[in-house]
Amino acid sequence: MFVQYMMLMGIFEGFWDILIELSKEDGVEGNLSQPNGIRRGSFIHKNIGKEIVNKEAWMYKIHDDKDSFYFLANKRTIHIEKNKGKSEVYGVAYPKEDIGLFEKEIVTESND
């Protein structure tokens, strides 16, 4: 049921363009490889301005060197110290191309 909820929420937020777009220029650190299937994970980024302006958005589009993928957050924490900040985001990454996503094992855990 969680996977179905996640996919429906991703479709809804994607349709309304309610998402935060990030790239390495935003100081994104973590597993940025595009997943083959649904994967739990986390990442950190330093562009807290995008977090504050888009505080209603829980969907991220993360651009890596070659392509992009989507990440649906279920928890995020913003740390601000001395005019600098970072945001820790936890949730589920899923591939840009989701055709056939439910035909094989869909949840994998990262060994981070």
PDB file of C-alpha atoms in Angstrom, residues 45-86:
ATOM      1  CA  HIS A  45      21.807  19.367  -0.027  1.00  0.00           C
ATOM      2  CA  LYS A  46      22.874  22.906   0.799  1.00  0.00           C
ATOM      3  CA  ASN A  47      20.244  24.924  -1.099  1.00  0.00           C
ATOM      4  CA  ILE A  48      17.869  25.457   1.809  1.00  0.00           C
ATOM      5  CA  GLY A  49      16.328  28.427  -0.009  1.00  0.00           C
ATOM      6  CA  LYS A  50      14.547  25.995  -2.332  1.00  0.00           C
ATOM      7  CA  GLU A  51      13.301  24.049   0.700  1.00  0.00           C
ATOM      8  CA  ILE A  52      11.901  27.128   2.407  1.00  0.00           C
ATOM      9  CA  VAL A  53      10.259  28.600  -0.712  1.00  0.00           C
ATOM     10  CA  ASN A  54       8.754  25.204  -1.684  1.00  0.00           C
ATOM     11  CA  LYS A  55       7.916  23.948   1.802  1.00  0.00           C
ATOM     12  CA  GLU A  56       4.726  22.255   0.542  1.00  0.00           C
ATOM     13  CA  ALA A  57       6.676  20.121  -1.953  1.00  0.00           C
ATOM     14  CA  TRP A  58       7.748  16.615  -0.931  1.00  0.00           C
ATOM     15  CA  MET A  59       8.867  15.487  -4.373  1.00  0.00           C
ATOM     16  CA  TYR A  60      12.358  16.153  -5.699  1.00  0.00           C
ATOM     17  CA  LYS A  61      13.731  15.894  -9.213  1.00  0.00           C
ATOM     18  CA  ILE A  62      17.451  15.275  -8.894  1.00  0.00           C
ATOM     19  CA  HIS A  63      19.693  15.863 -11.892  1.00  0.00           C
ATOM     20  CA  ASP A  64      22.914  13.903 -12.014  1.00  0.00           C
ATOM     21  CA  ASP A  65      25.631  14.126 -14.658  1.00  0.00           C
ATOM     22  CA  LYS A  66      23.669  12.283 -17.336  1.00  0.00           C
ATOM     23  CA  ASP A  67      19.987  12.202 -16.463  1.00  0.00           C
ATOM     24  CA  SER A  68      17.506  12.748 -13.667  1.00  0.00           C
ATOM     25  CA  PHE A  69      15.347  10.750 -11.290  1.00  0.00           C
ATOM     26  CA  TYR A  70      12.634  11.436  -8.741  1.00  0.00           C
ATOM     27  CA  PHE A  71      12.726  11.220  -4.959  1.00  0.00           C
ATOM     28  CA  LEU A  72       9.641  11.313  -2.744  1.00  0.00           C
ATOM     29  CA  ALA A  73      10.519  12.442   0.780  1.00  0.00           C
ATOM     30  CA  ASN A  74       8.786  11.303   3.931  1.00  0.00           C
ATOM     31  CA  LYS A  75      11.096  13.221   6.308  1.00  0.00           C
ATOM     32  CA  ARG A  76      13.365  16.213   5.992  1.00  0.00           C
ATOM     33  CA  THR A  77      15.375  18.197   8.472  1.00  0.00           C
ATOM     34  CA  ILE A  78      16.794  21.662   7.896  1.00  0.00           C
ATOM     35  CA  HIS A  79      19.886  22.764   9.848  1.00  0.00           C
ATOM     36  CA  ILE A  80      20.801  26.461   9.854  1.00  0.00           C
ATOM     37  CA  GLU A  81      23.968  27.778  11.505  1.00  0.00           C
ATOM     38  CA  LYS A  82      25.775  31.085  10.972  1.00  0.00           C
ATOM     39  CA  ASN A  83      24.092  31.986   7.640  1.00  0.00           C
ATOM     40  CA  LYS A  84      24.809  28.519   6.246  1.00  0.00           C
ATOM     41  CA  GLY A  85      22.516  25.566   6.137  1.00  0.00           C
ATOM     42  CA  LYS A  86      21.828  22.095   4.870  1.00  0.00           C
TER      43      LYS A  86
END
